[in-house]
JSON list of C-alpha atoms in Angstrom, two decimals:
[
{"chain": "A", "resi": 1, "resn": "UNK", "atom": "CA", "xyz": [33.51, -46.01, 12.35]},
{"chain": "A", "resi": 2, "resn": "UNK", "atom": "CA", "xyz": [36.52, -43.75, 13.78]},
{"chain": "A", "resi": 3, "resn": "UNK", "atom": "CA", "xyz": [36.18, -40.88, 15.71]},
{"chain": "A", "resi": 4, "resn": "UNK", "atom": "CA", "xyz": [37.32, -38.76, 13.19]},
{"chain": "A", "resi": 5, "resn": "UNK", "atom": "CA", "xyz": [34.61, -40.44, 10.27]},
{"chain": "A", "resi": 6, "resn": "UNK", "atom": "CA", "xyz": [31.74, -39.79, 13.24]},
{"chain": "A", "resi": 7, "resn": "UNK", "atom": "CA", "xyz": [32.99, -36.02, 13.36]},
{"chain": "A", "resi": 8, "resn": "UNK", "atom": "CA", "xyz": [32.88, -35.78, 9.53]},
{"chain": "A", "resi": 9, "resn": "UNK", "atom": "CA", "xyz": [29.70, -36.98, 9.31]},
{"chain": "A", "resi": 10, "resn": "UNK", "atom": "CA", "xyz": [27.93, -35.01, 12.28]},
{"chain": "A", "resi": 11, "resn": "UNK", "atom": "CA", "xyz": [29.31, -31.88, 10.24]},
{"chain": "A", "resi": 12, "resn": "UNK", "atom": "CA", "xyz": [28.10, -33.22, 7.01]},
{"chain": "A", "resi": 13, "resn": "UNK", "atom": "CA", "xyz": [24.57, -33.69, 8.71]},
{"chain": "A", "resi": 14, "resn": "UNK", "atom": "CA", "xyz": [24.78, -30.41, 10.65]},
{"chain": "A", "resi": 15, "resn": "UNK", "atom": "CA", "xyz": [25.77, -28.56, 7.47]},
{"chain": "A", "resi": 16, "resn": "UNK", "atom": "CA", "xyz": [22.73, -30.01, 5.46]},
{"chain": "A", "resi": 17, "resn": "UNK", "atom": "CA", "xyz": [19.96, -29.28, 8.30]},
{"chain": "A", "resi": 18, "resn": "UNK", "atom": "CA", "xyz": [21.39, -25.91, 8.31]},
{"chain": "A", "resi": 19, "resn": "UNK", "atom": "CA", "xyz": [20.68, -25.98, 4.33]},
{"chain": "A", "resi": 20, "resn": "UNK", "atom": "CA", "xyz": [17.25, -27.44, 4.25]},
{"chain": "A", "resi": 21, "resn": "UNK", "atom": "CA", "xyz": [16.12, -24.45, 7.34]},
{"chain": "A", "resi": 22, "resn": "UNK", "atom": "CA", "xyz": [17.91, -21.51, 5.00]},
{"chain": "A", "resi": 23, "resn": "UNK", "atom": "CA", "xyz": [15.86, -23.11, 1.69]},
{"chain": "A", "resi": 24, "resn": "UNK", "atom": "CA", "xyz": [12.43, -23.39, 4.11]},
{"chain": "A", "resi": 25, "resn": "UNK", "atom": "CA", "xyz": [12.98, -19.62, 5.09]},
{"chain": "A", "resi": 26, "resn": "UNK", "atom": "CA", "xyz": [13.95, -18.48, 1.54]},
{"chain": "A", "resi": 27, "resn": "UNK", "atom": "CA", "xyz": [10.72, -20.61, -0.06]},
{"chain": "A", "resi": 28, "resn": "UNK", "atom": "CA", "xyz": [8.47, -19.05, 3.08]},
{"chain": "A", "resi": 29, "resn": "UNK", "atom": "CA", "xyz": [10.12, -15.36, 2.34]},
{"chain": "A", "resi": 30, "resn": "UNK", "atom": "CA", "xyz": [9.05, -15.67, -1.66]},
{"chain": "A", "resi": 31, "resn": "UNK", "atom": "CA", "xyz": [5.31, -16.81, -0.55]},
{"chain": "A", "resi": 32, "resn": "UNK", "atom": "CA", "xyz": [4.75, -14.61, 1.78]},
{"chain": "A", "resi": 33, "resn": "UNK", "atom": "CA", "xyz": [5.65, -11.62, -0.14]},
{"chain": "A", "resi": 34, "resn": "UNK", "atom": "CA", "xyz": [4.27, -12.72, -3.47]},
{"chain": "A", "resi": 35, "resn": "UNK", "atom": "CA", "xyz": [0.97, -13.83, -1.96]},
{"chain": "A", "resi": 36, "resn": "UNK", "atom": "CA", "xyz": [0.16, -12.33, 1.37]},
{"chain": "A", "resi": 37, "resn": "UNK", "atom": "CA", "xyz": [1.91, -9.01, 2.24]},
{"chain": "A", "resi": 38, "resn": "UNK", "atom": "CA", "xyz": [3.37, -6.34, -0.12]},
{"chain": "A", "resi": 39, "resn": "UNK", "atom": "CA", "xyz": [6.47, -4.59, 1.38]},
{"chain": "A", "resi": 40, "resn": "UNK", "atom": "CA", "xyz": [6.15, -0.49, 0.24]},
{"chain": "A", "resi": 41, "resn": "UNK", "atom": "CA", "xyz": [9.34, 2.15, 1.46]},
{"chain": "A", "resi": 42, "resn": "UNK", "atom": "CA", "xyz": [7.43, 6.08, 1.00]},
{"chain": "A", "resi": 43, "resn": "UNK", "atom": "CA", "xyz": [9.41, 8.16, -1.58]},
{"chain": "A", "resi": 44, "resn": "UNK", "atom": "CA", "xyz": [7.62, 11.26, -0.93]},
{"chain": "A", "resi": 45, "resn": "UNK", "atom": "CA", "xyz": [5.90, 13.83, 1.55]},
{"chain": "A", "resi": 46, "resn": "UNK", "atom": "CA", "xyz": [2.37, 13.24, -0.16]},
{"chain": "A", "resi": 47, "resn": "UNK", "atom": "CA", "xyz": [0.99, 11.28, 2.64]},
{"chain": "A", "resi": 48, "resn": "UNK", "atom": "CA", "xyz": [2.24, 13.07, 5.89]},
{"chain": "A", "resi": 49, "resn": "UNK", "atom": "CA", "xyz": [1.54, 13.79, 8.16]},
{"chain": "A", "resi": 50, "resn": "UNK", "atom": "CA", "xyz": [0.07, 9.57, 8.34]},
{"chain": "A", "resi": 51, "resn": "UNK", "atom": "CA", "xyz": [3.07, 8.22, 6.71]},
{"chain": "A", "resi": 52, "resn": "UNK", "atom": "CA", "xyz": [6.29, 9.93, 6.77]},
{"chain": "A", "resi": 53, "resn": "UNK", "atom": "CA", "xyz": [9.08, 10.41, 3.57]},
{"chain": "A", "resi": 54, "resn": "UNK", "atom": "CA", "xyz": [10.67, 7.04, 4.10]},
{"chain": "A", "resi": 55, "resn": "UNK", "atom": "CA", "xyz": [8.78, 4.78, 5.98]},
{"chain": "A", "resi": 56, "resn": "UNK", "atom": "CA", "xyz": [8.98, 1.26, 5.11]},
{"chain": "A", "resi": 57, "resn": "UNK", "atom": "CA", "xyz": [5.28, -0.45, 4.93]},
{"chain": "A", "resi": 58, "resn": "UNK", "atom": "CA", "xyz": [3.25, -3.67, 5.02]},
{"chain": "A", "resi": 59, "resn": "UNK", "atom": "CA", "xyz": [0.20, -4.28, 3.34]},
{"chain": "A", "resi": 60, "resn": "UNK", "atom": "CA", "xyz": [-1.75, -6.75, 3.80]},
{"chain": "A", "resi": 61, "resn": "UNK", "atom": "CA", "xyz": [-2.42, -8.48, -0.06]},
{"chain": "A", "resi": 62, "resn": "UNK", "atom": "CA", "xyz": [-5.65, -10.93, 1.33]},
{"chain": "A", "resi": 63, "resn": "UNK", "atom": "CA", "xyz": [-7.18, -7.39, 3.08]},
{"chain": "A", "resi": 64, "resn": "UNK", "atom": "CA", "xyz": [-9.65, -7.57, -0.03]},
{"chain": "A", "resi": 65, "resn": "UNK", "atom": "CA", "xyz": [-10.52, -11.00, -0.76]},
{"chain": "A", "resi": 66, "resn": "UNK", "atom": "CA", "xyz": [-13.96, -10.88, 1.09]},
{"chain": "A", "resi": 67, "resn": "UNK", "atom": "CA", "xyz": [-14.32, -7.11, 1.02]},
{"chain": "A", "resi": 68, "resn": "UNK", "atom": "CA", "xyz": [-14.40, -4.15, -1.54]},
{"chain": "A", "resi": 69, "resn": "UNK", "atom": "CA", "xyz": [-12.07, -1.15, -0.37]},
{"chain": "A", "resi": 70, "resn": "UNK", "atom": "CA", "xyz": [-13.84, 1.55, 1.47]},
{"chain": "A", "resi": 71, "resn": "UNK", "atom": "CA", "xyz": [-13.18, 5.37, 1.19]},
{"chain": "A", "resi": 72, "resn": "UNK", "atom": "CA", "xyz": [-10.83, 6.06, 4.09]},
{"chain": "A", "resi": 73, "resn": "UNK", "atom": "CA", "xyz": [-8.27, 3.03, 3.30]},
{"chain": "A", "resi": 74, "resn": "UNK", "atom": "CA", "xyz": [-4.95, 3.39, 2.72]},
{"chain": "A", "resi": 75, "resn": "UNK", "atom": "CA", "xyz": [-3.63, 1.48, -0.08]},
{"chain": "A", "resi": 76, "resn": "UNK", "atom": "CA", "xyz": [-0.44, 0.03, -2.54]},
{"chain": "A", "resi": 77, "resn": "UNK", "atom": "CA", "xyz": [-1.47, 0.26, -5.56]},
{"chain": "A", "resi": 78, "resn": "UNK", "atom": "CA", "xyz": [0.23, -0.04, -9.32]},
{"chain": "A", "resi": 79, "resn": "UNK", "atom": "CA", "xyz": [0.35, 3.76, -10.46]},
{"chain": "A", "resi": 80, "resn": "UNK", "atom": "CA", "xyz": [-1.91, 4.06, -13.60]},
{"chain": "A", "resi": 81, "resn": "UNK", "atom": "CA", "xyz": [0.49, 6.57, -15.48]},
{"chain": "A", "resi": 82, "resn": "UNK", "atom": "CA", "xyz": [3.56, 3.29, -15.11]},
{"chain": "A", "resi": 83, "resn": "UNK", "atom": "CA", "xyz": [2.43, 0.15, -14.00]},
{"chain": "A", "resi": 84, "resn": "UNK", "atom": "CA", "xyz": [6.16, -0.55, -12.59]},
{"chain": "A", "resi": 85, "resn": "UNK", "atom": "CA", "xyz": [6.02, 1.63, -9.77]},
{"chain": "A", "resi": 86, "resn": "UNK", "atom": "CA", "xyz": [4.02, 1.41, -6.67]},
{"chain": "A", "resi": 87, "resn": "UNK", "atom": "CA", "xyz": [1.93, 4.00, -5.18]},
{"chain": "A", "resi": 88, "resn": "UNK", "atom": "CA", "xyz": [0.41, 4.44, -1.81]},
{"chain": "A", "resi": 89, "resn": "UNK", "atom": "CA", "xyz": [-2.32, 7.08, -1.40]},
{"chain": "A", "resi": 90, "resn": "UNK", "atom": "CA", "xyz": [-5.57, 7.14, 0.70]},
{"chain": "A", "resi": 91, "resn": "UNK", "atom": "CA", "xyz": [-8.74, 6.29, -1.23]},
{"chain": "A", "resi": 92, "resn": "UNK", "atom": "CA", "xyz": [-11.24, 9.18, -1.43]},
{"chain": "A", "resi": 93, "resn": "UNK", "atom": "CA", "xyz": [-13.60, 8.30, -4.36]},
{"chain": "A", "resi": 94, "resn": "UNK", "atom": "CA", "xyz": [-15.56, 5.37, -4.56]},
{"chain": "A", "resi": 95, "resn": "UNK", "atom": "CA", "xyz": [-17.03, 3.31, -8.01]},
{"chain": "A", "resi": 96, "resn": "UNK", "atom": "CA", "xyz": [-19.87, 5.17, -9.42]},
{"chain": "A", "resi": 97, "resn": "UNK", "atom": "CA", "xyz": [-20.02, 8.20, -7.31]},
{"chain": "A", "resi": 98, "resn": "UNK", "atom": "CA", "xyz": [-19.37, 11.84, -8.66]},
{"chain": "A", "resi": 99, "resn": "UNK", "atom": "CA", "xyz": [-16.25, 13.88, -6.80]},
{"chain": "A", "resi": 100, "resn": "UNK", "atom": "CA", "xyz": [-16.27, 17.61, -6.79]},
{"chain": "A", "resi": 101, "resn": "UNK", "atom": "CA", "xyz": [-13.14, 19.68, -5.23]},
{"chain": "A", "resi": 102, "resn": "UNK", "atom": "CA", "xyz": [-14.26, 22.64, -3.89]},
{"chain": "A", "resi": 103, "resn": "UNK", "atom": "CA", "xyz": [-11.94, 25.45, -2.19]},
{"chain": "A", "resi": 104, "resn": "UNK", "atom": "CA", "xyz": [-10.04, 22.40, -1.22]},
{"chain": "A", "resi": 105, "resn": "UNK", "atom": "CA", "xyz": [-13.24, 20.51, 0.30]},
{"chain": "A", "resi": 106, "resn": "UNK", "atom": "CA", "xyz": [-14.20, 17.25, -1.37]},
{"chain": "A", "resi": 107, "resn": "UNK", "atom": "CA", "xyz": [-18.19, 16.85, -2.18]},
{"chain": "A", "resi": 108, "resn": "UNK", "atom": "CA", "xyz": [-19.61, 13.06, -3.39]},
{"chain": "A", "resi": 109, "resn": "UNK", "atom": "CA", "xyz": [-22.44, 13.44, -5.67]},
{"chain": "A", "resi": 110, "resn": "UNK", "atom": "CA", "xyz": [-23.31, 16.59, -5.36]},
{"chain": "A", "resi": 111, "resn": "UNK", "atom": "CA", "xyz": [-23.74, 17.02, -0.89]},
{"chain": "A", "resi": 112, "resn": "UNK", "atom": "CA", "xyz": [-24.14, 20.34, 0.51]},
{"chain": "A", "resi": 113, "resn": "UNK", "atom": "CA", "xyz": [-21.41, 19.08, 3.42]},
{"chain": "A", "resi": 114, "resn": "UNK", "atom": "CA", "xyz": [-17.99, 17.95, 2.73]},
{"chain": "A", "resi": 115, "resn": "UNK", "atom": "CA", "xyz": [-16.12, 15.04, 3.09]},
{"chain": "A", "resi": 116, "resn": "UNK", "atom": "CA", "xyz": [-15.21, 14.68, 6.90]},
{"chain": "A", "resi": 117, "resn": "UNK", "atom": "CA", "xyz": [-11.58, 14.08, 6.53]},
{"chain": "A", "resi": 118, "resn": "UNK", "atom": "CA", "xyz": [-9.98, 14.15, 10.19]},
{"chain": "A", "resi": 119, "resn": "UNK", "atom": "CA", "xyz": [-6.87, 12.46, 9.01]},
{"chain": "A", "resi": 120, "resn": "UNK", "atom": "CA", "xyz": [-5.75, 15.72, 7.41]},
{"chain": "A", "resi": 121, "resn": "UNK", "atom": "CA", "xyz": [-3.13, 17.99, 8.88]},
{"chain": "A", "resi": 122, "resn": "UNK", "atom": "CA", "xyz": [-3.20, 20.76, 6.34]},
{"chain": "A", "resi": 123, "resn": "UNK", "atom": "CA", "xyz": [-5.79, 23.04, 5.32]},
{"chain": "A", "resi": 124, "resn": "UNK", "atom": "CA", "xyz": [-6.48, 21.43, 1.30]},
{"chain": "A", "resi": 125, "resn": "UNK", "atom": "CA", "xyz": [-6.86, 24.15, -0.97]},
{"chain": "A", "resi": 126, "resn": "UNK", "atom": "CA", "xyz": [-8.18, 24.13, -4.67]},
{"chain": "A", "resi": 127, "resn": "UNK", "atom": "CA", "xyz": [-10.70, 23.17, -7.09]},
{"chain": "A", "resi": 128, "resn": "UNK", "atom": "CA", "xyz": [-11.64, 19.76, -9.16]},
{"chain": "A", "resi": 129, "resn": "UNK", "atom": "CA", "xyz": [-14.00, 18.24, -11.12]},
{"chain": "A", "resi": 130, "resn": "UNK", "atom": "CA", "xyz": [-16.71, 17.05, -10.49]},
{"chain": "A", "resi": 131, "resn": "UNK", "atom": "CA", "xyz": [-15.51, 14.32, -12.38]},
{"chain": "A", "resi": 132, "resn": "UNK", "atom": "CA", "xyz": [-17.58, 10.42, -11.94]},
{"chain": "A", "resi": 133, "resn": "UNK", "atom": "CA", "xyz": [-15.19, 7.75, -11.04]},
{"chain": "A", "resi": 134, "resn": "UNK", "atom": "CA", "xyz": [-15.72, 4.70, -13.75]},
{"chain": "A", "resi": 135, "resn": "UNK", "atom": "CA", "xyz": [-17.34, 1.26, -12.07]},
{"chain": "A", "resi": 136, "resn": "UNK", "atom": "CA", "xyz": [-14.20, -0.80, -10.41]},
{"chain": "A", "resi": 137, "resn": "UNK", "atom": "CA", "xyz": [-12.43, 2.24, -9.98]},
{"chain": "A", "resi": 138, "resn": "UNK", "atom": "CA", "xyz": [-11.21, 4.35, -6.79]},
{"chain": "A", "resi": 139, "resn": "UNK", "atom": "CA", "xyz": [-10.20, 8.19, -6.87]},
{"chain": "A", "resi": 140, "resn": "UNK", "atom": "CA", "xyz": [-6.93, 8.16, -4.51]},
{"chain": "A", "resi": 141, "resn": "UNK", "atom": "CA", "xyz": [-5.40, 11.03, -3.12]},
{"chain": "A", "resi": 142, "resn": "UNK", "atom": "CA", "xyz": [-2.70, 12.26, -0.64]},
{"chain": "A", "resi": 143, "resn": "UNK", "atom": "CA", "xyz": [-3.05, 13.46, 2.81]},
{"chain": "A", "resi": 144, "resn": "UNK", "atom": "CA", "xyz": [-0.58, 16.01, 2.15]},
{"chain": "A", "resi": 145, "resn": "UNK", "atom": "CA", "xyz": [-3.30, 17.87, 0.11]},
{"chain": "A", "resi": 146, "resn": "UNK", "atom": "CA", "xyz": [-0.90, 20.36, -0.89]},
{"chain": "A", "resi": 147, "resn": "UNK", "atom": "CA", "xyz": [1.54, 18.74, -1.48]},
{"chain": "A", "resi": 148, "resn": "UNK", "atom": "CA", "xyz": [0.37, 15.34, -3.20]},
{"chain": "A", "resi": 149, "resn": "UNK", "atom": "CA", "xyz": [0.72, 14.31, -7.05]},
{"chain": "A", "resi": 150, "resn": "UNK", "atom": "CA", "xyz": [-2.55, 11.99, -6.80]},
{"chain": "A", "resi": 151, "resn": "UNK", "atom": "CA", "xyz": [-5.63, 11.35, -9.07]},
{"chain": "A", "resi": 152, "resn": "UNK", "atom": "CA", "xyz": [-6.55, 14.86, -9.27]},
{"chain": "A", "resi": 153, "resn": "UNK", "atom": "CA", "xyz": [-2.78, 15.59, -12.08]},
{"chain": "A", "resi": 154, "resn": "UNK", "atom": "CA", "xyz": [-2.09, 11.86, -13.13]},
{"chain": "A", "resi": 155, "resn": "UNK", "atom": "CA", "xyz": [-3.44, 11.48, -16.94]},
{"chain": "A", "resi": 156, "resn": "UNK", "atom": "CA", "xyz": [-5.45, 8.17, -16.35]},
{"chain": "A", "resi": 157, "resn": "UNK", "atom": "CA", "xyz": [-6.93, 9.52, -13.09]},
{"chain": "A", "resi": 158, "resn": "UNK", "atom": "CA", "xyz": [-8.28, 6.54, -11.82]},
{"chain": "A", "resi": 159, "resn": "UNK", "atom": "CA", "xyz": [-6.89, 3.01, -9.93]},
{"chain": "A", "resi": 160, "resn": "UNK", "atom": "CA", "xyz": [-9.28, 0.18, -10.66]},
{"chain": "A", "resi": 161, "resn": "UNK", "atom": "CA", "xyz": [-9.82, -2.58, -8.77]},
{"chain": "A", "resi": 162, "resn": "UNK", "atom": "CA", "xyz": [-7.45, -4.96, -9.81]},
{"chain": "A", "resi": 163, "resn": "UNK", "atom": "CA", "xyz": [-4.46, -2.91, -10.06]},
{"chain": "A", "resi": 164, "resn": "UNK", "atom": "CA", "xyz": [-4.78, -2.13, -6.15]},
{"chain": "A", "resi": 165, "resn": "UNK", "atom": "CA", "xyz": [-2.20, -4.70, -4.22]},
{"chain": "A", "resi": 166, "resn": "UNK", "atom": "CA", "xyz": [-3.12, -4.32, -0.69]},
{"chain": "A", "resi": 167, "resn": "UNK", "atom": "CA", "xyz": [-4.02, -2.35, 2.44]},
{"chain": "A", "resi": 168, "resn": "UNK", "atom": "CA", "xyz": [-1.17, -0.67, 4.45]},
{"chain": "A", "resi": 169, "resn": "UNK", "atom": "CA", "xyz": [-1.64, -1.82, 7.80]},
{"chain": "A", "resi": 170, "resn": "UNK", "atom": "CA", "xyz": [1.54, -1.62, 9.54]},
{"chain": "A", "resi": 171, "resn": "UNK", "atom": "CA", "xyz": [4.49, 0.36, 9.58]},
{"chain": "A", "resi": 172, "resn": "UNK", "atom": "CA", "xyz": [7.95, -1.63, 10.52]},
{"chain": "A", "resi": 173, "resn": "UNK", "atom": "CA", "xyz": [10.37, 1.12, 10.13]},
{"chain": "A", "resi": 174, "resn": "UNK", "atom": "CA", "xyz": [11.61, 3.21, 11.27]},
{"chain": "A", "resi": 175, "resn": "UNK", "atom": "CA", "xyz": [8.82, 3.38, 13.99]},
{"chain": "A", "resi": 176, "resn": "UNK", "atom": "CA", "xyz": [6.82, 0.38, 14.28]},
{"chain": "A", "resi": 177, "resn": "UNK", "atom": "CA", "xyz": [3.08, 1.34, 14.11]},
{"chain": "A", "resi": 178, "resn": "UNK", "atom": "CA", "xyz": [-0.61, 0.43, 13.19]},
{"chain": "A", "resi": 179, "resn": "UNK", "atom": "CA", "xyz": [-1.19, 2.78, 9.84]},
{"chain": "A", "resi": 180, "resn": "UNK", "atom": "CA", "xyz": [-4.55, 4.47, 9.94]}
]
């Protein structure tokens, strides 16, 4: 073999490893976003001061395999009212319980204290319900009180279960950042 046929094929060979890594990280890209994380960019105000009007966002798709979602959580969910688009709220009602929006303070089957809710920035104001959230469903709404359209104006009111696609857990731009 010539010097010349030994260069072609080291290129040939060079060119086809770089195929088969470029394939690997396309194949590794399409798993990992269809079955582990869910990749969320914030349209709107309704959740700042936690998340801010176009953040991008990670959520974690496996964070409920072993677990049920607690009140508190932050989550991507399908929007009831159009299943296309993805919503990202803070879950505030729980399956089964009764939620009751009271000069802007949130009561769970019928307590004489409110919902301690230190993530909020904004003094809430206005009045809901009570309304009892279905079994397998959450009641989701903004941090932004004020300024959130959440459960509380949406005409099927509710996110079940299985329409909730992950946990935000980390925010990658344009600050990088634990979500809580």
């Amino acid at each position: 073999m010539t010097a010349k046929e030994e260069k072609k094929t080291s290129m040939r060979r060079e060119i086809m490893e770089w195929i088969i890594v470029i394939e690997i990280a396309i194949i590794l890209a399409v798993i990992l976003n269809k079955f582990i994380i869910v990749n969320a960019v914030i349209p709107s105000a309704s959740m700042e001061t936690t998340i801010m009007t176009g953040d991008r966002i990670f959520g974690f798709r496996l964070s409920y395999l072993n677990e049920d979602p607690q009140r508190g959580d932050i989550v991507i969910f399908k929007f009831p009212d159009d299943e296309k688009q993805l919503f990202i709220k803070r879950i505030i009602g729980l399956p089964g319980e009764t939620l009751e929006i009271r000069d802007g303070k949130i009561y769970i089957d019928g307590s004489s204290e409110p919902l301690d809710e230190p993530y909020l920035n904004v003094v809430p104001t206005g009045d809901y319900g009570p309304i009892t959230i279905p079994e397998g469903a959450y009641f989701m709404m903004g941090d932004n009180r004020n300024n959130s359209a959440d459960s509380r104006f949406w005409n099927q009111p509710f996110v079940y279960r299985n329409k909730i696609l992950g946990k935000a857990v980390f925010r990658y731009f344009p600050n990088m950042g634990k979500i809580e």
